[in-house]
Amino acid sequence: NAGVTQTPKFRILKIGQSMTLQCTQDMNHNYMYWYRQDPGMGLKLIYYSVGAGITDKGEVPNGYNVSRSTTEDFPLRLELAAPSQTSVYFCASKSGTEETQYFGPGTRLLVL
Amino acid sequence: AQSVTQPDIHITVSEGASLELRCNYSYGATPYLFWYVQSPGQGLQLLLKYFSGDTLVQGIKGFEAEFKRSQSSFNLRKPSVHWSDAAEYFCAVAPFGGATNKLIFGTGTLLAVQP
């Protein structure tokens, strides 16, 4: 049981490049979340999903897109990377029957 | 709007000393309350949570937290800190009964432990 896994662990992007951050969970959780963490700011919710095929915006969705074609996977897409997207990105999941979210190890992204 | 305040950005304690990290929330009803810990370069690990019932909850690694409704607080405590407790600690709330129970995080408290 791996829990929530994220790839890559670290990535450097040039301004204007695109990339997809991968998130997979093997707990059969319906709910999945993407957060970004900036120094001194805590974690901010980017997008979330309540099940396959259903996604919605969080607090800071601009510049990102998501999809949820399966229960297990919830990729986060950056289309035109900007320096403001330099951050650490965390994926999390939870079941529909308990309130605890389980976090992945994070992806550190640097946009130069 | 719902919010979580962790007034202490950085705390330094000596190994073996007691610890209390403060957390206050702003919400109309009692939300679900959580404390997470993040070790350097790691993801977030759940320390403990409060949903209802006994207002003193026990967590992992010897931590406990007390919910005080009158003060809208959920402070984290540990009687004797170990060097391995050096990490960043986040308080979070989720609105009771919310459809997605999105977590709202505080800005975190960075704990340093002196030998």
PDB file of C-alpha atoms in Angstrom:
ATOM      1  CA  ASN A   1       0.000   0.000   0.000  1.00  0.00           C
ATOM      2  CA  ALA A   2       1.923   3.016  -1.276  1.00  0.00           C
ATOM      3  CA  GLY A   3      -0.688   5.648  -0.307  1.00  0.00           C
ATOM      4  CA  VAL A   4      -0.343   8.853  -2.337  1.00  0.00           C
ATOM      5  CA  THR A   5       2.563   9.043  -4.766  1.00  0.00           C
ATOM      6  CA  GLN A   6       3.735  12.065  -6.748  1.00  0.00           C
ATOM      7  CA  THR A   7       6.129  12.428  -9.645  1.00  0.00           C
ATOM      8  CA  PRO A   8       8.479  14.057 -10.303  1.00  0.00           C
ATOM      9  CA  LYS A   9      10.062  15.003  -6.995  1.00  0.00           C
ATOM     10  CA  PHE A  10      11.790  18.033  -8.450  1.00  0.00           C
ATOM     11  CA  ARG A  11      11.629  19.861 -11.752  1.00  0.00           C
ATOM     12  CA  ILE A  12      13.073  23.006 -13.269  1.00  0.00           C
ATOM     13  CA  LEU A  13      11.030  24.673 -16.002  1.00  0.00           C
ATOM     14  CA  LYS A  14      11.695  27.599 -18.243  1.00  0.00           C
ATOM     15  CA  ILE A  15       9.107  30.356 -18.501  1.00  0.00           C
ATOM     16  CA  GLY A  16       6.408  29.362 -20.994  1.00  0.00           C
ATOM     17  CA  GLN A  17       7.065  25.630 -20.857  1.00  0.00           C
ATOM     18  CA  SER A  18       4.352  23.192 -19.883  1.00  0.00           C
ATOM     19  CA  MET A  19       4.374  20.137 -17.691  1.00  0.00           C
ATOM     20  CA  THR A  20       2.134  17.707 -15.856  1.00  0.00           C
ATOM     21  CA  LEU A  21       2.523  16.838 -12.211  1.00  0.00           C
ATOM     22  CA  GLN A  22       1.386  13.296 -11.583  1.00  0.00           C
ATOM     23  CA  CYS A  23      -0.537  12.095  -8.547  1.00  0.00           C
ATOM     24  CA  THR A  24      -1.730   8.564  -7.900  1.00  0.00           C
ATOM     25  CA  GLN A  25      -3.400   7.007  -4.880  1.00  0.00           C
ATOM     26  CA  ASP A  26      -4.061   3.339  -4.242  1.00  0.00           C
ATOM     27  CA  MET A  27      -6.570   3.712  -1.393  1.00  0.00           C
ATOM     28  CA  ASN A  28      -9.646   3.905  -3.636  1.00  0.00           C
ATOM     29  CA  HIS A  29     -10.373   7.397  -2.334  1.00  0.00           C
ATOM     30  CA  ASN A  30     -13.032   9.420  -4.088  1.00  0.00           C
ATOM     31  CA  TYR A  31     -11.736  12.827  -3.046  1.00  0.00           C
ATOM     32  CA  MET A  32      -8.444  14.205  -4.329  1.00  0.00           C
ATOM     33  CA  TYR A  33      -6.817  17.611  -3.914  1.00  0.00           C
ATOM     34  CA  TRP A  34      -3.941  19.684  -5.216  1.00  0.00           C
ATOM     35  CA  TYR A  35      -2.299  22.246  -2.958  1.00  0.00           C
ATOM     36  CA  ARG A  36       0.614  24.581  -3.392  1.00  0.00           C
ATOM     37  CA  GLN A  37       2.839  25.573  -0.516  1.00  0.00           C
ATOM     38  CA  ASP A  38       4.720  28.843  -0.506  1.00  0.00           C
ATOM     39  CA  PRO A  39       7.024  29.973   2.319  1.00  0.00           C
ATOM     40  CA  GLY A  40       5.105  31.573   5.156  1.00  0.00           C
ATOM     41  CA  MET A  41       1.782  31.070   3.398  1.00  0.00           C
ATOM     42  CA  GLY A  42       0.668  27.622   4.448  1.00  0.00           C
ATOM     43  CA  LEU A  43      -1.047  25.450   1.849  1.00  0.00           C
ATOM     44  CA  LYS A  44      -3.496  26.835  -0.667  1.00  0.00           C
ATOM     45  CA  LEU A  45      -6.004  24.667  -2.525  1.00  0.00           C
ATOM     46  CA  ILE A  46      -5.619  24.750  -6.321  1.00  0.00           C
ATOM     47  CA  TYR A  47      -8.179  22.199  -7.546  1.00  0.00           C
ATOM     48  CA  TYR A  48     -10.076  19.305  -6.112  1.00  0.00           C
ATOM     49  CA  SER A  49     -12.119  16.360  -7.327  1.00  0.00           C
ATOM     50  CA  VAL A  50     -14.962  14.464  -5.674  1.00  0.00           C
ATOM     51  CA  GLY A  51     -14.769  11.537  -8.059  1.00  0.00           C
ATOM     52  CA  ALA A  52     -13.801  10.429 -11.537  1.00  0.00           C
ATOM     53  CA  GLY A  53     -14.959  12.958 -14.092  1.00  0.00           C
ATOM     54  CA  ILE A  54     -15.725  15.672 -11.524  1.00  0.00           C
ATOM     55  CA  THR A  55     -13.347  18.519 -10.745  1.00  0.00           C
ATOM     56  CA  ASP A  56     -13.699  22.004  -9.329  1.00  0.00           C
ATOM     57  CA  LYS A  57     -11.607  25.073  -8.615  1.00  0.00           C
ATOM     58  CA  GLY A  58     -10.075  25.804  -5.272  1.00  0.00           C
ATOM     59  CA  GLU A  59      -8.663  29.048  -3.948  1.00  0.00           C
ATOM     60  CA  VAL A  60      -5.813  29.573  -6.467  1.00  0.00           C
ATOM     61  CA  PRO A  61      -6.704  27.826  -9.772  1.00  0.00           C
ATOM     62  CA  ASN A  62      -5.347  30.349 -12.283  1.00  0.00           C
ATOM     63  CA  GLY A  63      -2.630  28.941 -14.516  1.00  0.00           C
ATOM     64  CA  TYR A  64      -3.516  25.311 -13.795  1.00  0.00           C
ATOM     65  CA  ASN A  65      -5.770  22.611 -15.172  1.00  0.00           C
ATOM     66  CA  VAL A  66      -6.743  19.179 -13.900  1.00  0.00           C
ATOM     67  CA  SER A  67      -8.506  16.080 -15.091  1.00  0.00           C
ATOM     68  CA  ARG A  68      -9.801  12.990 -13.312  1.00  0.00           C
ATOM     69  CA  SER A  69     -10.379  10.149 -15.732  1.00  0.00           C
ATOM     70  CA  THR A  70      -9.839   7.426 -13.127  1.00  0.00           C
ATOM     71  CA  THR A  71     -10.297   7.121  -9.376  1.00  0.00           C
ATOM     72  CA  GLU A  72      -6.570   6.608  -8.879  1.00  0.00           C
ATOM     73  CA  ASP A  73      -5.063   9.476 -10.870  1.00  0.00           C
ATOM     74  CA  PHE A  74      -5.376  13.248 -10.574  1.00  0.00           C
ATOM     75  CA  PRO A  75      -2.781  15.014 -12.743  1.00  0.00           C
ATOM     76  CA  LEU A  76      -2.147  18.752 -12.509  1.00  0.00           C
ATOM     77  CA  ARG A  77      -1.256  20.551 -15.718  1.00  0.00           C
ATOM     78  CA  LEU A  78       0.717  23.781 -16.071  1.00  0.00           C
ATOM     79  CA  GLU A  79       0.309  25.110 -19.613  1.00  0.00           C
ATOM     80  CA  LEU A  80       2.501  28.218 -19.609  1.00  0.00           C
ATOM     81  CA  ALA A  81       4.843  28.146 -16.656  1.00  0.00           C
ATOM     82  CA  ALA A  82       5.454  31.451 -14.882  1.00  0.00           C
ATOM     83  CA  PRO A  83       7.912  32.333 -12.096  1.00  0.00           C
ATOM     84  CA  SER A  84       4.924  32.818  -9.770  1.00  0.00           C
ATOM     85  CA  GLN A  85       4.279  29.079 -10.043  1.00  0.00           C
ATOM     86  CA  THR A  86       7.569  28.283  -8.337  1.00  0.00           C
ATOM     87  CA  SER A  87       6.346  26.363  -5.332  1.00  0.00           C
ATOM     88  CA  VAL A  88       6.012  22.982  -3.695  1.00  0.00           C
ATOM     89  CA  TYR A  89       2.957  21.089  -4.846  1.00  0.00           C
ATOM     90  CA  PHE A  90       1.170  18.532  -2.713  1.00  0.00           C
ATOM     91  CA  CYS A  91      -1.475  16.073  -3.738  1.00  0.00           C
ATOM     92  CA  ALA A  92      -3.840  14.637  -1.145  1.00  0.00           C
ATOM     93  CA  SER A  93      -6.739  12.220  -1.028  1.00  0.00           C
ATOM     94  CA  LYS A  94      -9.463  11.141   1.338  1.00  0.00           C
ATOM     95  CA  SER A  95     -12.304   8.679   1.407  1.00  0.00           C
ATOM     96  CA  GLY A  96     -15.936   9.673   1.491  1.00  0.00           C
ATOM     97  CA  THR A  97     -16.400   8.197   4.953  1.00  0.00           C
ATOM     98  CA  GLU A  98     -13.697   9.935   6.951  1.00  0.00           C
ATOM     99  CA  GLU A  99     -12.374  13.462   7.088  1.00  0.00           C
ATOM    100  CA  THR A 100      -8.626  12.870   7.176  1.00  0.00           C
ATOM    101  CA  GLN A 101      -6.657  13.831   4.082  1.00  0.00           C
ATOM    102  CA  TYR A 102      -3.533  11.843   3.239  1.00  0.00           C
ATOM    103  CA  PHE A 103      -0.713  13.688   1.552  1.00  0.00           C
ATOM    104  CA  GLY A 104       1.895  12.742  -0.982  1.00  0.00           C
ATOM    105  CA  PRO A 105       5.584  13.655  -0.582  1.00  0.00           C
ATOM    106  CA  GLY A 106       5.327  16.719  -2.819  1.00  0.00           C
ATOM    107  CA  THR A 107       6.811  18.021  -6.058  1.00  0.00           C
ATOM    108  CA  ARG A 108       9.219  20.926  -5.889  1.00  0.00           C
ATOM    109  CA  LEU A 109       8.913  23.110  -8.995  1.00  0.00           C
ATOM    110  CA  LEU A 110      11.257  25.908  -9.983  1.00  0.00           C
ATOM    111  CA  VAL A 111      10.338  28.173 -12.911  1.00  0.00           C
ATOM    112  CA  LEU A 112      13.164  30.275 -14.284  1.00  0.00           C
TER     113      LEU A 112
ATOM    114  CA  ALA B   1     -14.652  33.834   5.697  1.00  0.00           C
ATOM    115  CA  GLN B   2     -13.144  30.879   7.441  1.00  0.00           C
ATOM    116  CA  SER B   3      -9.576  31.335   8.582  1.00  0.00           C
ATOM    117  CA  VAL B   4      -6.922  29.719  10.700  1.00  0.00           C
ATOM    118  CA  THR B   5      -4.339  31.677  12.646  1.00  0.00           C
ATOM    119  CA  GLN B   6      -1.080  30.352  13.963  1.00  0.00           C
ATOM    120  CA  PRO B   7       0.380  33.388  15.712  1.00  0.00           C
ATOM    121  CA  ASP B   8       3.855  31.962  16.225  1.00  0.00           C
ATOM    122  CA  ILE B   9       5.898  31.783  13.030  1.00  0.00           C
ATOM    123  CA  HIS B  10       8.978  30.348  14.706  1.00  0.00           C
ATOM    124  CA  ILE B  11       9.535  28.782  18.140  1.00  0.00           C
ATOM    125  CA  THR B  12      12.718  27.476  19.706  1.00  0.00           C
ATOM    126  CA  VAL B  13      12.638  25.152  22.706  1.00  0.00           C
ATOM    127  CA  SER B  14      15.251  23.137  24.531  1.00  0.00           C
ATOM    128  CA  GLU B  15      15.190  19.381  24.296  1.00  0.00           C
ATOM    129  CA  GLY B  16      13.167  18.002  27.176  1.00  0.00           C
ATOM    130  CA  ALA B  17      11.177  21.190  27.648  1.00  0.00           C
ATOM    131  CA  SER B  18       7.428  21.357  27.197  1.00  0.00           C
ATOM    132  CA  LEU B  19       5.837  22.731  24.059  1.00  0.00           C
ATOM    133  CA  GLU B  20       2.606  24.486  23.173  1.00  0.00           C
ATOM    134  CA  LEU B  21       1.777  25.617  19.657  1.00  0.00           C
ATOM    135  CA  ARG B  22      -1.190  27.914  19.283  1.00  0.00           C
ATOM    136  CA  CYS B  23      -4.000  27.694  16.763  1.00  0.00           C
ATOM    137  CA  ASN B  24      -7.132  29.820  16.526  1.00  0.00           C
ATOM    138  CA  TYR B  25      -9.867  29.478  13.951  1.00  0.00           C
ATOM    139  CA  SER B  26     -12.665  31.643  12.709  1.00  0.00           C
ATOM    140  CA  TYR B  27     -15.815  29.764  11.826  1.00  0.00           C
ATOM    141  CA  GLY B  28     -19.460  29.965  12.741  1.00  0.00           C
ATOM    142  CA  ALA B  29     -19.739  26.405  13.984  1.00  0.00           C
ATOM    143  CA  THR B  30     -17.317  23.852  15.331  1.00  0.00           C
ATOM    144  CA  PRO B  31     -15.312  22.582  12.392  1.00  0.00           C
ATOM    145  CA  TYR B  32     -13.202  19.500  12.076  1.00  0.00           C
ATOM    146  CA  LEU B  33      -9.734  20.332  13.429  1.00  0.00           C
ATOM    147  CA  PHE B  34      -6.382  18.860  12.501  1.00  0.00           C
ATOM    148  CA  TRP B  35      -2.699  19.180  13.261  1.00  0.00           C
ATOM    149  CA  TYR B  36      -0.202  18.098  10.636  1.00  0.00           C
ATOM    150  CA  VAL B  37       3.587  17.938  10.865  1.00  0.00           C
ATOM    151  CA  GLN B  38       6.007  18.428   8.004  1.00  0.00           C
ATOM    152  CA  SER B  39       9.603  17.331   8.424  1.00  0.00           C
ATOM    153  CA  PRO B  40      12.182  18.947   6.135  1.00  0.00           C
ATOM    154  CA  GLY B  41      11.715  17.828   2.540  1.00  0.00           C
ATOM    155  CA  GLN B  42       8.771  15.628   3.448  1.00  0.00           C
ATOM    156  CA  GLY B  43       5.048  15.643   2.943  1.00  0.00           C
ATOM    157  CA  LEU B  44       2.491  16.302   5.658  1.00  0.00           C
ATOM    158  CA  GLN B  45       1.766  13.706   8.294  1.00  0.00           C
ATOM    159  CA  LEU B  46      -1.362  13.782  10.422  1.00  0.00           C
ATOM    160  CA  LEU B  47      -0.583  14.179  14.136  1.00  0.00           C
ATOM    161  CA  LEU B  48      -4.134  14.240  15.490  1.00  0.00           C
ATOM    162  CA  LYS B  49      -7.660  15.369  14.787  1.00  0.00           C
ATOM    163  CA  TYR B  50     -10.792  16.474  16.591  1.00  0.00           C
ATOM    164  CA  PHE B  51     -14.306  15.962  15.344  1.00  0.00           C
ATOM    165  CA  SER B  52     -16.430  15.786  18.480  1.00  0.00           C
ATOM    166  CA  GLY B  53     -16.548  14.380  21.997  1.00  0.00           C
ATOM    167  CA  ASP B  54     -13.678  14.606  24.458  1.00  0.00           C
ATOM    168  CA  THR B  55     -11.976  17.956  23.962  1.00  0.00           C
ATOM    169  CA  LEU B  56      -8.522  16.589  24.765  1.00  0.00           C
ATOM    170  CA  VAL B  57      -7.276  14.405  21.944  1.00  0.00           C
ATOM    171  CA  GLN B  58      -4.188  12.267  21.828  1.00  0.00           C
ATOM    172  CA  GLY B  59      -2.082  11.869  18.734  1.00  0.00           C
ATOM    173  CA  ILE B  60       1.037  10.190  17.531  1.00  0.00           C
ATOM    174  CA  LYS B  61       4.568  10.893  18.775  1.00  0.00           C
ATOM    175  CA  GLY B  62       3.321  11.900  22.235  1.00  0.00           C
ATOM    176  CA  PHE B  63       1.393  14.976  21.068  1.00  0.00           C
ATOM    177  CA  GLU B  64      -1.977  16.064  22.350  1.00  0.00           C
ATOM    178  CA  ALA B  65      -4.298  18.956  21.592  1.00  0.00           C
ATOM    179  CA  GLU B  66      -7.145  20.586  23.444  1.00  0.00           C
ATOM    180  CA  PHE B  67     -10.209  22.057  21.795  1.00  0.00           C
ATOM    181  CA  LYS B  68     -11.611  25.092  23.582  1.00  0.00           C
ATOM    182  CA  ARG B  69     -14.862  26.235  22.046  1.00  0.00           C
ATOM    183  CA  SER B  70     -15.026  29.475  24.046  1.00  0.00           C
ATOM    184  CA  GLN B  71     -11.630  30.533  22.714  1.00  0.00           C
ATOM    185  CA  SER B  72     -11.976  29.032  19.212  1.00  0.00           C
ATOM    186  CA  SER B  73      -8.627  27.420  19.846  1.00  0.00           C
ATOM    187  CA  PHE B  74      -7.020  24.061  19.231  1.00  0.00           C
ATOM    188  CA  ASN B  75      -3.549  24.250  20.754  1.00  0.00           C
ATOM    189  CA  LEU B  76      -1.007  21.492  20.321  1.00  0.00           C
ATOM    190  CA  ARG B  77       1.080  20.346  23.285  1.00  0.00           C
ATOM    191  CA  LYS B  78       3.863  17.971  24.145  1.00  0.00           C
ATOM    192  CA  PRO B  79       5.249  17.563  27.679  1.00  0.00           C
ATOM    193  CA  SER B  80       8.853  16.822  26.669  1.00  0.00           C
ATOM    194  CA  VAL B  81      10.234  17.720  23.263  1.00  0.00           C
ATOM    195  CA  HIS B  82      12.729  15.498  21.452  1.00  0.00           C
ATOM    196  CA  TRP B  83      15.259  16.707  18.894  1.00  0.00           C
ATOM    197  CA  SER B  84      13.383  14.728  16.227  1.00  0.00           C
ATOM    198  CA  ASP B  85      10.336  16.956  16.777  1.00  0.00           C
ATOM    199  CA  ALA B  86      12.048  19.796  14.902  1.00  0.00           C
ATOM    200  CA  ALA B  87       9.709  20.399  11.966  1.00  0.00           C
ATOM    201  CA  GLU B  88       6.973  22.677  10.738  1.00  0.00           C
ATOM    202  CA  TYR B  89       3.528  22.261  12.249  1.00  0.00           C
ATOM    203  CA  PHE B  90       0.292  23.166  10.530  1.00  0.00           C
ATOM    204  CA  CYS B  91      -3.126  23.585  12.032  1.00  0.00           C
ATOM    205  CA  ALA B  92      -6.020  23.027   9.637  1.00  0.00           C
ATOM    206  CA  VAL B  93      -9.807  23.148   9.724  1.00  0.00           C
ATOM    207  CA  ALA B  94     -12.511  21.638   7.572  1.00  0.00           C
ATOM    208  CA  PRO B  95     -16.063  22.969   7.804  1.00  0.00           C
ATOM    209  CA  PHE B  96     -18.413  20.556   9.502  1.00  0.00           C
ATOM    210  CA  GLY B  97     -20.756  19.006   6.998  1.00  0.00           C
ATOM    211  CA  GLY B  98     -19.066  20.557   3.991  1.00  0.00           C
ATOM    212  CA  ALA B  99     -19.573  18.587   0.797  1.00  0.00           C
ATOM    213  CA  THR B 100     -15.902  18.306   0.092  1.00  0.00           C
ATOM    214  CA  ASN B 101     -14.447  19.207   3.473  1.00  0.00           C
ATOM    215  CA  LYS B 102     -11.735  21.293   1.928  1.00  0.00           C
ATOM    216  CA  LEU B 103      -8.966  21.954   4.389  1.00  0.00           C
ATOM    217  CA  ILE B 104      -8.011  25.491   5.330  1.00  0.00           C
ATOM    218  CA  PHE B 105      -4.479  25.694   6.635  1.00  0.00           C
ATOM    219  CA  GLY B 106      -2.739  28.064   8.962  1.00  0.00           C
ATOM    220  CA  THR B 107       0.585  29.528   7.900  1.00  0.00           C
ATOM    221  CA  GLY B 108       2.544  27.098  10.028  1.00  0.00           C
ATOM    222  CA  THR B 109       4.873  27.238  13.028  1.00  0.00           C
ATOM    223  CA  LEU B 110       8.479  26.247  12.549  1.00  0.00           C
ATOM    224  CA  LEU B 111       9.846  24.466  15.602  1.00  0.00           C
ATOM    225  CA  ALA B 112      13.556  24.392  16.360  1.00  0.00           C
ATOM    226  CA  VAL B 113      14.901  22.208  19.177  1.00  0.00           C
ATOM    227  CA  GLN B 114      18.072  23.174  21.007  1.00  0.00           C
ATOM    228  CA  PRO B 115      20.244  20.410  22.512  1.00  0.00           C
TER     229      PRO B 115
END
